[in-house]
Structure formats: C-alpha cells, structure tokens
PDB file of C-alpha atoms in Angstrom:
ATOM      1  CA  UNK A   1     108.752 153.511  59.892  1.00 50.00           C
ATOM      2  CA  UNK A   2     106.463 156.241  61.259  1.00 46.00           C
ATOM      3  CA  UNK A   3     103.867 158.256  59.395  1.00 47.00           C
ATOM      4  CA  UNK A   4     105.955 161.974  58.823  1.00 43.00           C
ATOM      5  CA  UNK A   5     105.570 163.883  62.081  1.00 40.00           C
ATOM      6  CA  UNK A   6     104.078 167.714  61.332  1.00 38.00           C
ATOM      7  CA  UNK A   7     102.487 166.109  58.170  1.00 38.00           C
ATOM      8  CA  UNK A   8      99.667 163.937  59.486  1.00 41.00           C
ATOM      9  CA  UNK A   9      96.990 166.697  60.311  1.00 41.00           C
ATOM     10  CA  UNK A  10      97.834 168.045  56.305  1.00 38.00           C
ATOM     11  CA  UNK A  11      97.230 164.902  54.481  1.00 41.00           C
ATOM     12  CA  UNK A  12      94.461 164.960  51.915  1.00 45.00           C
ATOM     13  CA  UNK A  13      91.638 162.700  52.714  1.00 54.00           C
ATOM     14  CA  UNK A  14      92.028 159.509  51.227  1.00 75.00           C
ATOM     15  CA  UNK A  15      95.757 159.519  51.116  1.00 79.00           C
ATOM     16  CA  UNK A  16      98.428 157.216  52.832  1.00 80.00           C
ATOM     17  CA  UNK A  17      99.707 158.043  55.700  1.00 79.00           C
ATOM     18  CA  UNK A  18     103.370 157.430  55.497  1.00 76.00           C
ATOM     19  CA  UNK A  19     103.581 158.706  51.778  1.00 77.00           C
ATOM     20  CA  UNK A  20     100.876 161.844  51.647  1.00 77.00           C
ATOM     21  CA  UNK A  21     101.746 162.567  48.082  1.00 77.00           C
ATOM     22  CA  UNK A  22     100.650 158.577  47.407  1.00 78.00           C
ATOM     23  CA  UNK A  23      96.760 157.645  47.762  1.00 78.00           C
ATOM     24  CA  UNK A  24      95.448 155.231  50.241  1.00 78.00           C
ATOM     25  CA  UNK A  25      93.905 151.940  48.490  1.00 81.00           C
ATOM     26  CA  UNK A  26      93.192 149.986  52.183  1.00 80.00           C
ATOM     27  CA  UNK A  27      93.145 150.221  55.773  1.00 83.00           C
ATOM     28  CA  UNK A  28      95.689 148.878  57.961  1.00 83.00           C
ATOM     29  CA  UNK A  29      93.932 145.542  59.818  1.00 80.00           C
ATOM     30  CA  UNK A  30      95.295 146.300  63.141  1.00 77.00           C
ATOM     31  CA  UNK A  31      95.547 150.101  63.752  1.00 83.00           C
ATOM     32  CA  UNK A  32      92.923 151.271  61.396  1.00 80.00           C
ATOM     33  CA  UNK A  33      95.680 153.751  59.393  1.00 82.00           C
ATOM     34  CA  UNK A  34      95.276 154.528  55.382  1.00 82.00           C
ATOM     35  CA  UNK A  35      98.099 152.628  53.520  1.00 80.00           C
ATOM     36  CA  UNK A  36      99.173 152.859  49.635  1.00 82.00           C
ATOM     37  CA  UNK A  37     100.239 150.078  47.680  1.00 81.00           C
ATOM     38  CA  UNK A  38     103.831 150.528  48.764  1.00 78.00           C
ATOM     39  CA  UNK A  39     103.160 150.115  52.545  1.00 77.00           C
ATOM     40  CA  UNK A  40     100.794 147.309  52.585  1.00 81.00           C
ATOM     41  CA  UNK A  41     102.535 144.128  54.026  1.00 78.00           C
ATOM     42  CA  UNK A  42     100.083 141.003  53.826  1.00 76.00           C
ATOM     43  CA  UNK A  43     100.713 138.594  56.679  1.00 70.00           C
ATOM     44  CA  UNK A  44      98.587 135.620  57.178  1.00 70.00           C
ATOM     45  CA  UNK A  45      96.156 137.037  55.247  1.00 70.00           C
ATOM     46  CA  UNK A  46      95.615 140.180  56.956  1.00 74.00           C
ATOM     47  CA  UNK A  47      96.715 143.823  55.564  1.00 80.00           C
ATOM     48  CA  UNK A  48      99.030 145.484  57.979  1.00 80.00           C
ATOM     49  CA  UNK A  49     100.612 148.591  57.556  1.00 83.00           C
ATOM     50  CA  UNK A  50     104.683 148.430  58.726  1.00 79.00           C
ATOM     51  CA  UNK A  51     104.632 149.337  62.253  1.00 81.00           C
ATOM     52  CA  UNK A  52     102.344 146.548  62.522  1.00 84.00           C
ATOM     53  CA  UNK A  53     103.914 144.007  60.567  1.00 80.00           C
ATOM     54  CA  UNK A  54     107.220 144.801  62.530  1.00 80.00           C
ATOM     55  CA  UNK A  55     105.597 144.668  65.364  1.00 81.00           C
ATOM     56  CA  UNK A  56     104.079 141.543  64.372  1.00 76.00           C
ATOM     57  CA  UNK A  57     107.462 140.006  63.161  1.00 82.00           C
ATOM     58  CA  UNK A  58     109.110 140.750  66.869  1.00 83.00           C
ATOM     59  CA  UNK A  59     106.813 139.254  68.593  1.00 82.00           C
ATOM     60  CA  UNK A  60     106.734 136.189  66.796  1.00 82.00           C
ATOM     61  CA  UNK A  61     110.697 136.450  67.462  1.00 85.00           C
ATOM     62  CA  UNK A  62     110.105 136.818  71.202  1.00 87.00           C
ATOM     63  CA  UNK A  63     108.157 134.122  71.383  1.00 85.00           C
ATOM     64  CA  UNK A  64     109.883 131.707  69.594  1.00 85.00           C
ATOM     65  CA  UNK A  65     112.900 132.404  71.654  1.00 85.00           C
ATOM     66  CA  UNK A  66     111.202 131.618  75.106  1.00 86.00           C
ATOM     67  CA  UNK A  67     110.329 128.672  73.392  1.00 86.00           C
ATOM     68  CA  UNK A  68     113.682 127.909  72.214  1.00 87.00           C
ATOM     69  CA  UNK A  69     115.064 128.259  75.865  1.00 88.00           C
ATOM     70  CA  UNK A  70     112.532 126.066  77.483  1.00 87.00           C
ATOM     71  CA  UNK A  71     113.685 123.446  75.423  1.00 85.00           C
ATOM     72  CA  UNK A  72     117.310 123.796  75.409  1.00 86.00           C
ATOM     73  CA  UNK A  73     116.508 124.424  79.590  1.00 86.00           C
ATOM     74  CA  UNK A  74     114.333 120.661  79.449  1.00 84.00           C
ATOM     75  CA  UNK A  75     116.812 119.136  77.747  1.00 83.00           C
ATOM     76  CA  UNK A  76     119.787 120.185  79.848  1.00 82.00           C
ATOM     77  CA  UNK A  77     117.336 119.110  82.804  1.00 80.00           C
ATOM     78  CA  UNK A  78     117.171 115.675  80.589  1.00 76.00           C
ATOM     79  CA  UNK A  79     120.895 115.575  80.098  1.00 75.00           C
ATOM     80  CA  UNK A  80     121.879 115.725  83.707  1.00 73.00           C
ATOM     81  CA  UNK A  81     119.063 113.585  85.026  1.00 67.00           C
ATOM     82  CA  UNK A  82     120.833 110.689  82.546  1.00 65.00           C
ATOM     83  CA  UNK A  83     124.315 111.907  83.464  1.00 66.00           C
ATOM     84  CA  UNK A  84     123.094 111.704  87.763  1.00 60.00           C
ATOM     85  CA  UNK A  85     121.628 108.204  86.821  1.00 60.00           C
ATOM     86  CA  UNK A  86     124.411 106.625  84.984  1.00 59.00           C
ATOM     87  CA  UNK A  87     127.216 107.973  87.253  1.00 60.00           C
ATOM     88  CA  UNK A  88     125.036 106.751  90.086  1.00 62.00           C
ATOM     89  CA  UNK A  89     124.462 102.777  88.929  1.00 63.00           C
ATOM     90  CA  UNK A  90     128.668 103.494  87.657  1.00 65.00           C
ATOM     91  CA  UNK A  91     129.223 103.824  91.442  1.00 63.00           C
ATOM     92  CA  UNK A  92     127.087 100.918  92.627  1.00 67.00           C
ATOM     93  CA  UNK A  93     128.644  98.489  90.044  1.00 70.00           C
ATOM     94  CA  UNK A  94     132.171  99.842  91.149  1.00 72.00           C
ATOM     95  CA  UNK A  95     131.176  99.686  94.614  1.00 69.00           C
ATOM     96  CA  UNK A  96     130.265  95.667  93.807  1.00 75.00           C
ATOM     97  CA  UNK A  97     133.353  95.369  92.063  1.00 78.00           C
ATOM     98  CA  UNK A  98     135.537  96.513  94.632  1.00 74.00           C
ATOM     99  CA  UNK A  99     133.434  94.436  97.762  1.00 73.00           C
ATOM    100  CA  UNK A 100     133.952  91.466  95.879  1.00 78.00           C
ATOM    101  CA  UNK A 101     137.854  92.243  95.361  1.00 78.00           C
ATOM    102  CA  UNK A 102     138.523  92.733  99.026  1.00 72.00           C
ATOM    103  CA  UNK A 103     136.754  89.800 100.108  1.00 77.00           C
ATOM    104  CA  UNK A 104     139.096  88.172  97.425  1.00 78.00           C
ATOM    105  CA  UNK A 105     142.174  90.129  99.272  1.00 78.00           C
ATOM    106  CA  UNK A 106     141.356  91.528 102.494  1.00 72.00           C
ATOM    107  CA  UNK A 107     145.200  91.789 103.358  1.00 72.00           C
ATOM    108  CA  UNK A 108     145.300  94.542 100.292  1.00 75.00           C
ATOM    109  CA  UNK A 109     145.278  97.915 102.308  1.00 70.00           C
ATOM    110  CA  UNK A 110     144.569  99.835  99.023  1.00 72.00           C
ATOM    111  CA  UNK A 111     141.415  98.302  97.838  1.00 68.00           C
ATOM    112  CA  UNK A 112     139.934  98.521 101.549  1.00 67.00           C
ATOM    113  CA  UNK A 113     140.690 102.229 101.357  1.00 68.00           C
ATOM    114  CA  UNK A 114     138.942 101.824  97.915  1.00 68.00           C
ATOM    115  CA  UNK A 115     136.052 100.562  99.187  1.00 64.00           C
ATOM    116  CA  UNK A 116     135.728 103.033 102.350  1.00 63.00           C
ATOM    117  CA  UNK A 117     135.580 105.859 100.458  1.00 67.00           C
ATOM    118  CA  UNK A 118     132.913 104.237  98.147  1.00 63.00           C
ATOM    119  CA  UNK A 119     131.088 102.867 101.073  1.00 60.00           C
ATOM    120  CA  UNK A 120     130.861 106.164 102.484  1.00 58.00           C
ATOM    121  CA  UNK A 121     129.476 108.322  98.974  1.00 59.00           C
ATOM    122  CA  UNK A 122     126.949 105.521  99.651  1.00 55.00           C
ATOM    123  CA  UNK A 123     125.846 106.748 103.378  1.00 52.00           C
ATOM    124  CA  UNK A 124     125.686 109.663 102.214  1.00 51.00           C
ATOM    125  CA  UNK A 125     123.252 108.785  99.928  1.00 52.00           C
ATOM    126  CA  UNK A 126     121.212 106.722 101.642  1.00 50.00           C
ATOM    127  CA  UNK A 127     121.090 109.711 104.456  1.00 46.00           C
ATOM    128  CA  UNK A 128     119.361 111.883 101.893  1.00 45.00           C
ATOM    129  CA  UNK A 129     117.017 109.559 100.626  1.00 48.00           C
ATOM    130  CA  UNK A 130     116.075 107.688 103.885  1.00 47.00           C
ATOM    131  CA  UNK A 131     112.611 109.086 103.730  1.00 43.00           C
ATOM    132  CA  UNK A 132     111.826 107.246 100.944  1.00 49.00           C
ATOM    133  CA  UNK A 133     111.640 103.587 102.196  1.00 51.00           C
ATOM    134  CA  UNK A 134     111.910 100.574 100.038  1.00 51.00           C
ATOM    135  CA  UNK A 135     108.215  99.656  98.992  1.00 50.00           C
ATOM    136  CA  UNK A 136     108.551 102.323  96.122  1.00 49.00           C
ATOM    137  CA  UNK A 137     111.532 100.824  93.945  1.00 51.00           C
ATOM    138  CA  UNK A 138     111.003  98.643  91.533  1.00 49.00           C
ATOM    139  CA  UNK A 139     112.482  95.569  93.758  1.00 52.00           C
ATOM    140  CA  UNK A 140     110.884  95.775  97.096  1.00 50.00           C
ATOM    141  CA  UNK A 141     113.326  93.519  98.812  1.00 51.00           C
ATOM    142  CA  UNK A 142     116.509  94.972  98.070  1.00 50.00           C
ATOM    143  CA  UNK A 143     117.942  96.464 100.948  1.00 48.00           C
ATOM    144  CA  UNK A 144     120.474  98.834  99.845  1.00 49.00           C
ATOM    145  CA  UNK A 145     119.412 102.715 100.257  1.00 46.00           C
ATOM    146  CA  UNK A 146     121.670 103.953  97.816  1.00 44.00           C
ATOM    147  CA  UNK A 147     119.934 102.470  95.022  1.00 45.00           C
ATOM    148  CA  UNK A 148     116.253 103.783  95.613  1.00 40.00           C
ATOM    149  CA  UNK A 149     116.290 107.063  93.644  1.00 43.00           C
ATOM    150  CA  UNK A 150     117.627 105.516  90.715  1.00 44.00           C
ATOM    151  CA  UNK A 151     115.015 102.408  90.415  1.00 56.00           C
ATOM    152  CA  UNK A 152     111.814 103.911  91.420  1.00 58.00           C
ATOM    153  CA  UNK A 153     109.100 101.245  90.644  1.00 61.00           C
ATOM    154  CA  UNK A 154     107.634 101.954  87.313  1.00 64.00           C
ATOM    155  CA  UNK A 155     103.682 101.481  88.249  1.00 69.00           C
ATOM    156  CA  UNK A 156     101.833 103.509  91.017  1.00 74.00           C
ATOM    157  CA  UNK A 157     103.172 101.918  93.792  1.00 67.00           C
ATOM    158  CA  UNK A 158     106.303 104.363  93.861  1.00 64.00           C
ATOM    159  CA  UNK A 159     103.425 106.558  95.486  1.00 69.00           C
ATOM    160  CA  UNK A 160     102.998 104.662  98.137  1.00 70.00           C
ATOM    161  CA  UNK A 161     104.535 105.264 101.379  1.00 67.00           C
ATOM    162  CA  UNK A 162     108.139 104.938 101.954  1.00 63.00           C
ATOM    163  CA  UNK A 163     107.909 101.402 104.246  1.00 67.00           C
ATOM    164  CA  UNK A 164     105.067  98.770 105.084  1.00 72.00           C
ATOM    165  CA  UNK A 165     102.682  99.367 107.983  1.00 78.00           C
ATOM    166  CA  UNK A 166     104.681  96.872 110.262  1.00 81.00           C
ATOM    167  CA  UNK A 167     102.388  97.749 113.131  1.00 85.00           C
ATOM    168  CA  UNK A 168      99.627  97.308 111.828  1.00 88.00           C
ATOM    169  CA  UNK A 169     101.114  93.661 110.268  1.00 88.00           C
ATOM    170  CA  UNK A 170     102.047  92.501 113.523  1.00 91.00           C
ATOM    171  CA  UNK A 171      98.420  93.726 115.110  1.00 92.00           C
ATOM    172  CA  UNK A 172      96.565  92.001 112.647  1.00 93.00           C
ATOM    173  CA  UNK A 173      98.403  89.059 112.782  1.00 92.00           C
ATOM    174  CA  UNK A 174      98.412  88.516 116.621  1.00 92.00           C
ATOM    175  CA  UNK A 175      94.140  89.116 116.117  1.00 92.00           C
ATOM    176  CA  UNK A 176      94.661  86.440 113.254  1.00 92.00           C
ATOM    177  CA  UNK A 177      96.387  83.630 115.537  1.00 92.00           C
ATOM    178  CA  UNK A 178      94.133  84.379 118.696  1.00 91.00           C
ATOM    179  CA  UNK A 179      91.179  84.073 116.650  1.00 90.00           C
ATOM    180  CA  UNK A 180      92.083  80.725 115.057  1.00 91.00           C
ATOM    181  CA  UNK A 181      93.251  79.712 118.666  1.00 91.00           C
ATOM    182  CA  UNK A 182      89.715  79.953 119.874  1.00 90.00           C
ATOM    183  CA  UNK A 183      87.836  78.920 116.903  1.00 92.00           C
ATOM    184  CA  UNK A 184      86.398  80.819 113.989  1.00 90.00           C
ATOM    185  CA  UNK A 185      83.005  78.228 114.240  1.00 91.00           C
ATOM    186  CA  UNK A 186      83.092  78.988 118.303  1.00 92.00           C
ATOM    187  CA  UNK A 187      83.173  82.746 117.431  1.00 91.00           C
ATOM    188  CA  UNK A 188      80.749  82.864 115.372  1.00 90.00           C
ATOM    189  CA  UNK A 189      78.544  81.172 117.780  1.00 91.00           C
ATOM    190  CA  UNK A 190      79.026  83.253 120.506  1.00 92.00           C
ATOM    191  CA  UNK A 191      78.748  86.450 118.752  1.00 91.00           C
ATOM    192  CA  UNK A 192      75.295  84.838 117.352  1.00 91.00           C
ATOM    193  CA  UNK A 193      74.155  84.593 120.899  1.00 92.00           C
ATOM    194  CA  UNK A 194      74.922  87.934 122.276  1.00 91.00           C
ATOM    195  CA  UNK A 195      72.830  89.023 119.306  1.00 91.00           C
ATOM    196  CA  UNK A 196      69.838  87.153 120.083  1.00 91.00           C
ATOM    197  CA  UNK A 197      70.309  88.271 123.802  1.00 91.00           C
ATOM    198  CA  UNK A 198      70.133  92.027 121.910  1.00 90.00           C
ATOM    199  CA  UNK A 199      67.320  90.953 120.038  1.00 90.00           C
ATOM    200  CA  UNK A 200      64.831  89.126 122.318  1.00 89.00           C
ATOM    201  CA  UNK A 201      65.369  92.225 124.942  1.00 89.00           C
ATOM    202  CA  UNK A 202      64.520  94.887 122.549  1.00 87.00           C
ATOM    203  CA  UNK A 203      61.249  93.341 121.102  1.00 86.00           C
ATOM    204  CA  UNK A 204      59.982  92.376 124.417  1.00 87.00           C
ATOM    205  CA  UNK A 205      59.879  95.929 124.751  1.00 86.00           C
ATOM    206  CA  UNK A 206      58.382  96.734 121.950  1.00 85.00           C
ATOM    207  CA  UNK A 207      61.470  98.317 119.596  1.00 85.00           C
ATOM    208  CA  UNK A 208      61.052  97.077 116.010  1.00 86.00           C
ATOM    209  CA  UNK A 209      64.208  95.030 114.521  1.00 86.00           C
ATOM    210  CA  UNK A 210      65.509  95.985 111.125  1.00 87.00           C
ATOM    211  CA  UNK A 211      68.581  93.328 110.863  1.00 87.00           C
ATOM    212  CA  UNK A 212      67.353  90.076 109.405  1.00 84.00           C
ATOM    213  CA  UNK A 213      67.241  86.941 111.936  1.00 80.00           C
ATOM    214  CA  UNK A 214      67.581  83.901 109.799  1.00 81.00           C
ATOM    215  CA  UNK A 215      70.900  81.963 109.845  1.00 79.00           C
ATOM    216  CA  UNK A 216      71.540  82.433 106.176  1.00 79.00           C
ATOM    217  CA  UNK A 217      71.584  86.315 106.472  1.00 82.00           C
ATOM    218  CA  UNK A 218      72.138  87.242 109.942  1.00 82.00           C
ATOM    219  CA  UNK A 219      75.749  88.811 111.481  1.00 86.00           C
ATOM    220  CA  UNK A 220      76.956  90.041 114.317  1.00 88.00           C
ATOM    221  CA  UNK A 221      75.361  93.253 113.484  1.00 90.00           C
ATOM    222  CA  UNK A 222      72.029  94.102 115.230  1.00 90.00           C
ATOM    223  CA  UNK A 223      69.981  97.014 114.040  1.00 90.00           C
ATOM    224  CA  UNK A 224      66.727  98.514 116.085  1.00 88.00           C
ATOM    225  CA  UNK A 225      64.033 101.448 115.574  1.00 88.00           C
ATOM    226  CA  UNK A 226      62.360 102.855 118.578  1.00 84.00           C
ATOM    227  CA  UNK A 227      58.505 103.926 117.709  1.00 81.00           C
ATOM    228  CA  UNK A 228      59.184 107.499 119.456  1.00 82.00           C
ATOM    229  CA  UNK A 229      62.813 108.333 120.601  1.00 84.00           C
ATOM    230  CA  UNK A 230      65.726 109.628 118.207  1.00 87.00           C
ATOM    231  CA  UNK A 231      68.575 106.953 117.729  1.00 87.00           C
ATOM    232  CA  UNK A 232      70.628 110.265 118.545  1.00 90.00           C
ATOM    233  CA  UNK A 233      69.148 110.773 121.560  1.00 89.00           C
ATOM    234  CA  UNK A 234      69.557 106.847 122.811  1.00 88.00           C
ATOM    235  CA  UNK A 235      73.141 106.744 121.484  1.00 90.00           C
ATOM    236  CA  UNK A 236      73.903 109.686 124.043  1.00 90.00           C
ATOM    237  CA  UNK A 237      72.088 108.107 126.826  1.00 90.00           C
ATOM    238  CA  UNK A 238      73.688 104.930 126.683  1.00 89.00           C
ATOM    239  CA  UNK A 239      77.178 106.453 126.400  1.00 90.00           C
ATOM    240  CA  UNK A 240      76.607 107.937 129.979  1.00 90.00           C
ATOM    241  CA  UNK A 241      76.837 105.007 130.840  1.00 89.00           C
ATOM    242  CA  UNK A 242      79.701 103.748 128.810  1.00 89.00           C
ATOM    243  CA  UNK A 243      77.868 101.594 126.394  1.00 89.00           C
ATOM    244  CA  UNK A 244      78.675 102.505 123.018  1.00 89.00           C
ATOM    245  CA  UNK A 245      76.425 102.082 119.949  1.00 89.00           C
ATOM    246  CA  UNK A 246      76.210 104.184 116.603  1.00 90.00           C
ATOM    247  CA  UNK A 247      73.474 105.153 114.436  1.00 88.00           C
ATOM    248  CA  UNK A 248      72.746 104.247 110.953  1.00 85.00           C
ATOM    249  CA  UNK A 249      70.238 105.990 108.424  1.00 84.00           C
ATOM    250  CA  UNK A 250      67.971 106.863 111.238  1.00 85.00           C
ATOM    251  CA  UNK A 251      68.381 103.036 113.261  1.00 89.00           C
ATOM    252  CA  UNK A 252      69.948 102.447 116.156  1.00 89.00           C
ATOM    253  CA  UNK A 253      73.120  99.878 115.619  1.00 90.00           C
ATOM    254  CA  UNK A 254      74.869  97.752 117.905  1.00 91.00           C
ATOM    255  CA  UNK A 255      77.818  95.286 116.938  1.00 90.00           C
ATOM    256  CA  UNK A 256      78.538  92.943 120.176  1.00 91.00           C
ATOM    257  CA  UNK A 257      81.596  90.650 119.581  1.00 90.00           C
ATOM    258  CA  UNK A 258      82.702  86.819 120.733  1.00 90.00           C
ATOM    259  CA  UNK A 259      85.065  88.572 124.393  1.00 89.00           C
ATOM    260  CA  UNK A 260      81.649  90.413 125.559  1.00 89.00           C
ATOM    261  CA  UNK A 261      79.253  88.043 127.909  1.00 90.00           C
ATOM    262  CA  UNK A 262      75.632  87.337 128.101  1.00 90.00           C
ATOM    263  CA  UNK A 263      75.784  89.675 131.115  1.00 91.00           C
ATOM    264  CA  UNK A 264      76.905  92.207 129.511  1.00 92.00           C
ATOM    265  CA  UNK A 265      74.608  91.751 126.810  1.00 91.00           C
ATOM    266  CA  UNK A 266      71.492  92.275 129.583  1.00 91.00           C
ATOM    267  CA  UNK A 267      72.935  94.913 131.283  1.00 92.00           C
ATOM    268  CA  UNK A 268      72.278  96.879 127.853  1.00 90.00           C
ATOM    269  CA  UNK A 269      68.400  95.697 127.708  1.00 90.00           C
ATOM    270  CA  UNK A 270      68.392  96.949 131.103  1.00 90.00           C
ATOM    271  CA  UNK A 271      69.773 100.280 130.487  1.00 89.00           C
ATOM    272  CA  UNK A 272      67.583 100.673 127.461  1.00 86.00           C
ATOM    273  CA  UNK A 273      64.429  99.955 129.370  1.00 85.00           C
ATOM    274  CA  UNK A 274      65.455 102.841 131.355  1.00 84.00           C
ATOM    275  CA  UNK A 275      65.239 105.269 128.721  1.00 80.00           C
TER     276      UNK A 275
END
C-alpha cells in the first residue's frame, strides 16, 4: 500500500502518511516515514511501516525458496549417486553370477551372449575410469576396473595417484641387490676413505673442516670453509671442470660415494689447489 499520491506534500505535520486524516505516533524503522497506529507492523522487534514489512515478508519468501531448491537439487544429486552405485555393484554381482553359470555350461549359447553383453558395459567402464588406477580403492589388489568408482578407499589414500611408482620400485630395488652384492660394511669403508682423501687434501691447504671426523659421527658427507673465496664462486670453478659439489649455509659440500676412486678423489684436491 502506497502513501496517497497528490496528498503527501498536504499532510499536516505530524500525521501518517498513508492515512493524513490519522496522526503519526512512530517512525517507520527502515524508510524513516510517519505511521499511525493502524499501519505499524512490528516484525522482529522493529516498527515497519507496510511497504516495508511486505517487502520484508518477500524476501524472506525468496530466500527460503533458493533454499528449498538447493536441497531438493542435493538430494536428487544424493538420490542418483545411490541409484548409480547400487545399479553399478547390481551389475558386478550379475556379471559374477552369470561367469560362474557359463563356466558351469559353456555349451549354453544364451548365457555366453549374457555374459558378452555384460562383459562389455564393463569395458566400457573401465575405459572411462582408467585414469584412476587401483591404489585408490579400498582393496588395492583387486584387479577389476569396473569396480574402482564405486569402492574408493575410505582414508586419504584415494588421493593418491592412480598406480604405484613401478619405476622407481624396480630402480630402487636393483640399487638394493647391488649394494648388498658388494657389501654394506665394504661400502661404508670405501666411502670413509674417499672422505679422508677429501679431508687430508683440503687442510693441508689450509681450508677449515666443518663435518665432524670421529667414527661415531662421521658420513660420507664432507663439509669445508675457505678463509677468503665464496663457496659460490668454488662450486662454479670446479664445475668447469665437471666436478660437482653444492653449497650449504655458506660451506662448501661434497658427498663422494663407494664407485668413485682414490684418484678421483685427488684429482679434486688438485683442482682445488688451483683455485
């Protein structure tokens, strides 16, 4: 209901401004305008006039309606997630059913039809979903594609990639077996010595060593400060000439392993006296 149209500029001070002839007791709380008794509407504790209070009641009506349609819209999402799932392990059980029946029969020219056409809903299937691998159902070593989406693996690991890193198995495996064929006490021992090779070099010429010495805490790590050169600048010298170090907080950091020889290991002191 709108305040009377020519009537507005006429009103009396004071007086409502829907009913002129009627005096204004409050203020509506939202638009400011002078309101009787009759055309004060009291929602939520505030005074509103009618406009407001209509306009108040439709959008309360809006919103609950999106409201109502995102639920009816996440439970139809619900309903046909269950519906996709059930129909899907329905298949797999019939598709069980019917392996095990022509294996039974395999002169029966109807079941084997049967079981083609199941077979291939299942390739299809398994074509869409191939991506996904096996490590992320909930049993790793079943082998059948078709049943991935529907038994993801409950825990994080369904976010893990689709299959395991079978190169990287078979690399560090062959590393495993040709260290134990050589000895994990004779590697040790060897990669102890090219240390001390390292180590003897670079304080005969004056570097100071940072990496401890003693058996109990040494490794095949060897760490060295120069008193005046950058560790930057040595690690770029020595990769010149193809000798390849890294720096660490400011120290100079070589790692020589059990296949490198005590040659090599003095070819590097020589190098580094160059510098």
């Amino acid at each position: 209901m709108q305040p009377q149209a020519g009537r507005a500029e006429k009103r009396r001070a004071g007086t409502c401004a829907w009913h002129p002839q009627e005096r204004a007791v409050l203020d509506c709380a939202r638009c400011g305008a002078a309101m009787c008794p009759d055309c004060v509407q009291t929602i939520r504790g505030r005074d509103l006039c009618v406009d407001c209070a209509h306009a108040w009641r439709r959008s309360r009506l809006m919103a609950a309606g999106v409201s109502l349609m995102l639920f009816v819209a996440l439970g139809l999402v619900g309903v046909i997630v269950l519906m996709s799932t059930f129909r899907t392990e329905k298949h797999q059980d019939q598709l069980a059913i019917t392996e095990r029946q022509v294996a039974a029969d395999p002169e029966n020219d109807v079941l084997r039809m049967q079981y083609v056409s199941l077979l291939s809903t299942a390739e299809r299937w398994e074509e869409a979903i191939s991506e996904l691998g096996r490590v992320i159902q909930r049993n790793p070593k079943n082998q059948l594609l078709y049943e991935r989406m529907v038994r993801l693996c409950m825990r994080a690991r369904r976010f893990e990639e689709g299959a395991p890193n079978q190169v990287g198995i078979q690399g560090m495996g062959a590393s495993l077996t040709l260290l134990n064929e050589i000895g994990i006490d004779v590697v040790a021992e060897r990669v102890r010595a090219n240390c001390h090779v390292l180590e003897e070099g670079m304080q005969d010429m004056g570097w100071t060593l940072i990496s401890p010495r003693d058996e109990q805490h040494a490794s095949g790590i060897v760490v060295f400060e120069h008193p005046e050169k950058s560790p930057e600048a040595i690690v770029q010298a020595l990769s010149r000439e193809s000798i390849l170090c890294s720096t660490r907080r400011g120290f100079l950091r070589m790692a020589p392993h059990f296949y490198q020889s005590t040659d090599e290991m003095r070819r590097v002191v020589g190098e580094v006296a160059k510098l």
